[in-house]
Amino acid sequence: MIYNFDEVIDRYHTESSKWDNVGVRVGNGDALPMWVADTDFPCAVPIVDAVKKRAEHPLFGYSYVVPDFFRVTKAWVARRYNWEIESEWIVYATGIVPVFNTMIQAFTDLGDEVIIQRPVYHPIAHAIEDNNRVISDNKLIYRNGQYSIDFEDLEKRASSEKAKIMIISSPHNPVGRVWTKEELTKIAEICLKHHVILISDEIHGDLILFGNKHYSVAALDEKYAQITVTCYAPSKTFNIAGLRASGIVVPNPDIRDGLQKQFARNRSIQQNVFALPAYIAAYTECDDYLEQLIPYLEDNIRFLTQYIHTNMPKIKVVPQEGMFLTWLDCTEMGIVGDELADFFIHEAGVAINRGDMFSPDAHNFVRINIGCPRSTLQKGLDLIRHTYSKKFD
């Protein structure tokens, strides 16, 4: 099937957080939404058909995790990530963020440390702080427009007797890095050495761009699998985040048992009745959608990079290896924090995510969502350029 990602679909009045709630969440209800991490592309037809078929039955009572969930997750992981997993390793979750919170509750105590790598997806930090644990920030190194891992600092943090969990974002949201096999191996070896459980958020793992390759860290060696909780979901890949379904792979039976028992204690394991039909369709019938989506995203990034380079040279596009979220370095603009956010959101009228959501140190960055039709992307860039020209040209 051929998909038209250039099609502009009106999302207003659909209870869309991105579009209908932009005023509450970002501060300007008239701003063009280029913020929260869902795309403006229609779902693949088999997913829509699966939901419609389920909706034709007039009863929407409680559902359960059917065997096909395990079968299709196992097949997808084997096909996409070259990792042969067992069905019993797979745990259903309504999302990856609940896994962060549940793992922290199950495997740490008050005052324990959880290692993260800022700037990083902000609900990771919230999960630590909301559960009264301590953030141990293995800050990424930003040098010459590129991000890398400070392994010397990571070793020190992992060696702390209070360090119990490390959470990685792979590919890394928001900086766009796709970690190499060598980088992931170093992370896993450090966690293994110091008995630190590794949670690998791989929700963007299907969206790998420009010839890069995604590796599931647990697939690199059986010994890494035994300390790792790997989080997969079709939500970003196929734009079905609102349906709430994730597959969590936990080979170690003790860690898996702890996760499941804490889920049960939290009463947080019931699923949306439409989630599993969509999940199963995504992982069995929608490869053609993904094959067409990747080059479209690549072209959007090329377009954005060239546009900004030509028209707004004080903004630098951090090289993007994966995802549909682009990290912009605005240091040369000379404005930060509230002033920088105001430039984009209120003056230009484009809703972005401010960088200091992801790290207190990232007040000179913003994250912009390029998962939209090319015309929408150009509209947003034109709005930014108009304001930029008045200030800097």
mmCIF file of N, CA, C and O in Angstrom, residues 118-120 142 145 147 172-176 304 315-320 323-330 353-359 361-369:
data_model
loop_
_atom_site.group_PDB
_atom_site.id
_atom_site.type_symbol
_atom_site.label_atom_id
_atom_site.label_comp_id
_atom_site.label_asym_id
_atom_site.label_seq_id
_atom_site.Cartn_x
_atom_site.Cartn_y
_atom_site.Cartn_z
ATOM 1 N N ARG A 118 21.405 13.042 31.113
ATOM 2 C CA ARG A 118 20.789 14.267 30.645
ATOM 3 C C ARG A 118 21.634 14.946 29.572
ATOM 4 O O ARG A 118 22.850 14.804 29.599
ATOM 5 N N PRO A 119 20.986 15.696 28.654
ATOM 6 C CA PRO A 119 19.541 15.932 28.558
ATOM 7 C C PRO A 119 18.817 14.683 28.090
ATOM 8 O O PRO A 119 19.255 14.022 27.136
ATOM 9 N N VAL A 120 17.698 14.370 28.753
ATOM 10 C CA VAL A 120 16.993 13.133 28.427
ATOM 11 C C VAL A 120 15.496 13.325 28.656
ATOM 12 O O VAL A 120 15.069 14.236 29.376
ATOM 13 N N TYR A 142 28.760 17.273 25.269
ATOM 14 C CA TYR A 142 28.432 17.961 24.019
ATOM 15 C C TYR A 142 29.654 18.724 23.563
ATOM 16 O O TYR A 142 30.108 19.664 24.225
ATOM 17 N N GLY A 145 29.264 20.081 18.385
ATOM 18 C CA GLY A 145 27.971 19.739 17.819
ATOM 19 C C GLY A 145 27.589 18.283 17.922
ATOM 20 O O GLY A 145 26.579 17.871 17.333
ATOM 21 N N TYR A 147 27.137 14.644 20.535
ATOM 22 C CA TYR A 147 26.981 14.128 21.887
ATOM 23 C C TYR A 147 27.694 12.784 22.039
ATOM 24 O O TYR A 147 27.666 11.951 21.124
ATOM 25 N N HIS A 172 18.508 8.025 21.636
ATOM 26 C CA HIS A 172 18.430 8.971 22.735
ATOM 27 C C HIS A 172 17.526 10.151 22.403
ATOM 28 O O HIS A 172 17.767 10.895 21.451
ATOM 29 N N ASN A 173 16.503 10.309 23.205
ATOM 30 C CA ASN A 173 15.563 11.416 23.127
ATOM 31 C C ASN A 173 15.939 12.424 24.223
ATOM 32 O O ASN A 173 15.922 12.060 25.403
ATOM 33 N N PRO A 174 16.350 13.657 23.877
ATOM 34 C CA PRO A 174 16.076 14.359 22.627
ATOM 35 C C PRO A 174 17.252 14.526 21.672
ATOM 36 O O PRO A 174 17.079 15.139 20.621
ATOM 37 N N VAL A 175 18.470 14.062 22.000
ATOM 38 C CA VAL A 175 19.638 14.510 21.231
ATOM 39 C C VAL A 175 19.800 13.770 19.901
ATOM 40 O O VAL A 175 20.622 14.160 19.077
ATOM 41 N N GLY A 176 19.031 12.690 19.699
ATOM 42 C CA GLY A 176 19.017 12.029 18.401
ATOM 43 C C GLY A 176 20.122 11.043 18.144
ATOM 44 O O GLY A 176 20.249 10.541 17.021
ATOM 45 N N LEU A 304 14.744 20.599 6.795
ATOM 46 C CA LEU A 304 14.901 21.473 7.959
ATOM 47 C C LEU A 304 16.342 21.941 8.107
ATOM 48 O O LEU A 304 16.604 23.130 8.355
ATOM 49 N N ILE A 315 21.072 29.308 14.545
ATOM 50 C CA ILE A 315 20.513 28.063 15.070
ATOM 51 C C ILE A 315 21.258 26.905 14.417
ATOM 52 O O ILE A 315 21.436 26.883 13.197
ATOM 53 N N LYS A 316 21.706 25.947 15.204
ATOM 54 C CA LYS A 316 22.424 24.782 14.696
ATOM 55 C C LYS A 316 21.581 23.521 14.911
ATOM 56 O O LYS A 316 21.065 23.305 16.017
ATOM 57 N N VAL A 317 21.462 22.727 13.872
ATOM 58 C CA VAL A 317 20.750 21.460 13.973
ATOM 59 C C VAL A 317 21.736 20.387 14.438
ATOM 60 O O VAL A 317 22.735 20.119 13.764
ATOM 61 N N VAL A 318 21.471 19.796 15.597
ATOM 62 C CA VAL A 318 22.320 18.710 16.077
ATOM 63 C C VAL A 318 22.098 17.504 15.168
ATOM 64 O O VAL A 318 20.949 17.125 14.912
ATOM 65 N N PRO A 319 23.157 16.888 14.637
ATOM 66 C CA PRO A 319 22.992 15.761 13.712
ATOM 67 C C PRO A 319 22.078 14.682 14.281
ATOM 68 O O PRO A 319 22.244 14.250 15.428
ATOM 69 N N GLN A 320 21.121 14.281 13.484
ATOM 70 C CA GLN A 320 20.062 13.381 13.939
ATOM 71 C C GLN A 320 20.230 12.012 13.296
ATOM 72 O O GLN A 320 20.219 11.874 12.082
ATOM 73 N N MET A 323 14.742 8.910 15.162
ATOM 74 C CA MET A 323 13.550 9.579 15.682
ATOM 75 C C MET A 323 13.009 10.631 14.718
ATOM 76 O O MET A 323 13.602 10.909 13.688
ATOM 77 N N PHE A 324 11.868 11.218 15.114
ATOM 78 C CA PHE A 324 11.284 12.344 14.380
ATOM 79 C C PHE A 324 11.309 13.608 15.242
ATOM 80 O O PHE A 324 10.546 14.541 15.031
ATOM 81 N N LEU A 325 12.209 13.637 16.197
ATOM 82 C CA LEU A 325 12.376 14.773 17.098
ATOM 83 C C LEU A 325 13.778 15.329 16.896
ATOM 84 O O LEU A 325 14.759 14.587 16.979
ATOM 85 N N THR A 326 13.858 16.623 16.623
ATOM 86 C CA THR A 326 15.134 17.239 16.279
ATOM 87 C C THR A 326 15.551 18.224 17.367
ATOM 88 O O THR A 326 14.747 19.012 17.854
ATOM 89 N N TRP A 327 16.819 18.181 17.723
ATOM 90 C CA TRP A 327 17.388 18.964 18.805
ATOM 91 C C TRP A 327 18.136 20.153 18.199
ATOM 92 O O TRP A 327 19.033 19.975 17.368
ATOM 93 N N LEU A 328 17.730 21.355 18.581
ATOM 94 C CA LEU A 328 18.285 22.565 18.004
ATOM 95 C C LEU A 328 19.128 23.313 19.038
ATOM 96 O O LEU A 328 18.653 23.613 20.140
ATOM 97 N N ASP A 329 20.356 23.610 18.669
ATOM 98 C CA ASP A 329 21.280 24.367 19.511
ATOM 99 C C ASP A 329 21.137 25.852 19.164
ATOM 100 O O ASP A 329 21.490 26.290 18.069
ATOM 101 N N CYS A 330 20.612 26.609 20.119
ATOM 102 C CA CYS A 330 20.324 28.032 19.877
ATOM 103 C C CYS A 330 21.315 28.950 20.601
ATOM 104 O O CYS A 330 21.033 30.138 20.816
ATOM 105 N N ASN A 353 9.264 22.103 22.387
ATOM 106 C CA ASN A 353 9.620 21.745 23.754
ATOM 107 C C ASN A 353 10.900 22.477 24.124
ATOM 108 O O ASN A 353 11.901 22.403 23.408
ATOM 109 N N ARG A 354 10.872 23.175 25.224
ATOM 110 C CA ARG A 354 12.051 23.910 25.661
ATOM 111 C C ARG A 354 13.100 22.942 26.194
ATOM 112 O O ARG A 354 12.780 21.922 26.820
ATOM 113 N N GLY A 355 14.352 23.268 25.961
ATOM 114 C CA GLY A 355 15.431 22.349 26.303
ATOM 115 C C GLY A 355 15.580 22.072 27.768
ATOM 116 O O GLY A 355 15.984 20.972 28.164
ATOM 117 N N ASP A 356 15.252 23.071 28.626
ATOM 118 C CA ASP A 356 15.444 22.841 30.051
ATOM 119 C C ASP A 356 14.394 21.913 30.650
ATOM 120 O O ASP A 356 14.442 21.613 31.840
ATOM 121 N N MET A 357 13.457 21.401 29.832
ATOM 122 C CA MET A 357 12.619 20.283 30.266
ATOM 123 C C MET A 357 13.465 19.019 30.409
ATOM 124 O O MET A 357 13.178 18.149 31.238
ATOM 125 N N PHE A 358 14.508 18.912 29.590
ATOM 126 C CA PHE A 358 15.292 17.691 29.489
ATOM 127 C C PHE A 358 16.557 17.723 30.336
ATOM 128 O O PHE A 358 17.140 16.691 30.627
ATOM 129 N N SER A 359 16.969 18.918 30.708
ATOM 130 C CA SER A 359 18.107 19.115 31.608
ATOM 131 C C SER A 359 18.140 20.580 32.008
ATOM 132 O O SER A 359 17.931 21.457 31.163
ATOM 133 N N ASP A 361 20.604 22.254 32.353
ATOM 134 C CA ASP A 361 21.713 22.857 31.620
ATOM 135 C C ASP A 361 21.383 23.136 30.155
ATOM 136 O O ASP A 361 22.184 23.773 29.455
ATOM 137 N N ALA A 362 20.238 22.646 29.671
ATOM 138 C CA ALA A 362 19.907 22.747 28.247
ATOM 139 C C ALA A 362 18.981 23.922 27.963
ATOM 140 O O ALA A 362 18.137 23.859 27.071
ATOM 141 N N HIS A 363 19.160 25.025 28.689
ATOM 142 C CA HIS A 363 18.268 26.181 28.533
ATOM 143 C C HIS A 363 18.525 26.946 27.234
ATOM 144 O O HIS A 363 17.799 27.889 26.914
ATOM 145 N N ASN A 364 19.555 26.534 26.479
ATOM 146 C CA ASN A 364 19.857 27.171 25.197
ATOM 147 C C ASN A 364 19.498 26.260 24.016
ATOM 148 O O ASN A 364 19.929 26.510 22.889
ATOM 149 N N PHE A 365 18.690 25.228 24.269
ATOM 150 C CA PHE A 365 18.253 24.292 23.243
ATOM 151 C C PHE A 365 16.723 24.254 23.187
ATOM 152 O O PHE A 365 16.051 24.602 24.165
ATOM 153 N N VAL A 366 16.209 23.785 22.059
ATOM 154 C CA VAL A 366 14.791 23.437 21.962
ATOM 155 C C VAL A 366 14.678 22.139 21.174
ATOM 156 O O VAL A 366 15.567 21.781 20.395
ATOM 157 N N ARG A 367 13.563 21.440 21.384
ATOM 158 C CA ARG A 367 13.259 20.229 20.611
ATOM 159 C C ARG A 367 12.052 20.515 19.723
ATOM 160 O O ARG A 367 11.040 21.046 20.195
ATOM 161 N N ILE A 368 12.178 20.155 18.454
ATOM 162 C CA ILE A 368 11.096 20.386 17.501
ATOM 163 C C ILE A 368 10.726 19.072 16.838
ATOM 164 O O ILE A 368 11.585 18.232 16.554
ATOM 165 N N ASN A 369 9.435 18.880 16.601
ATOM 166 C CA ASN A 369 8.905 17.633 16.037
ATOM 167 C C ASN A 369 8.761 17.792 14.526
ATOM 168 O O ASN A 369 7.969 18.607 14.054
#
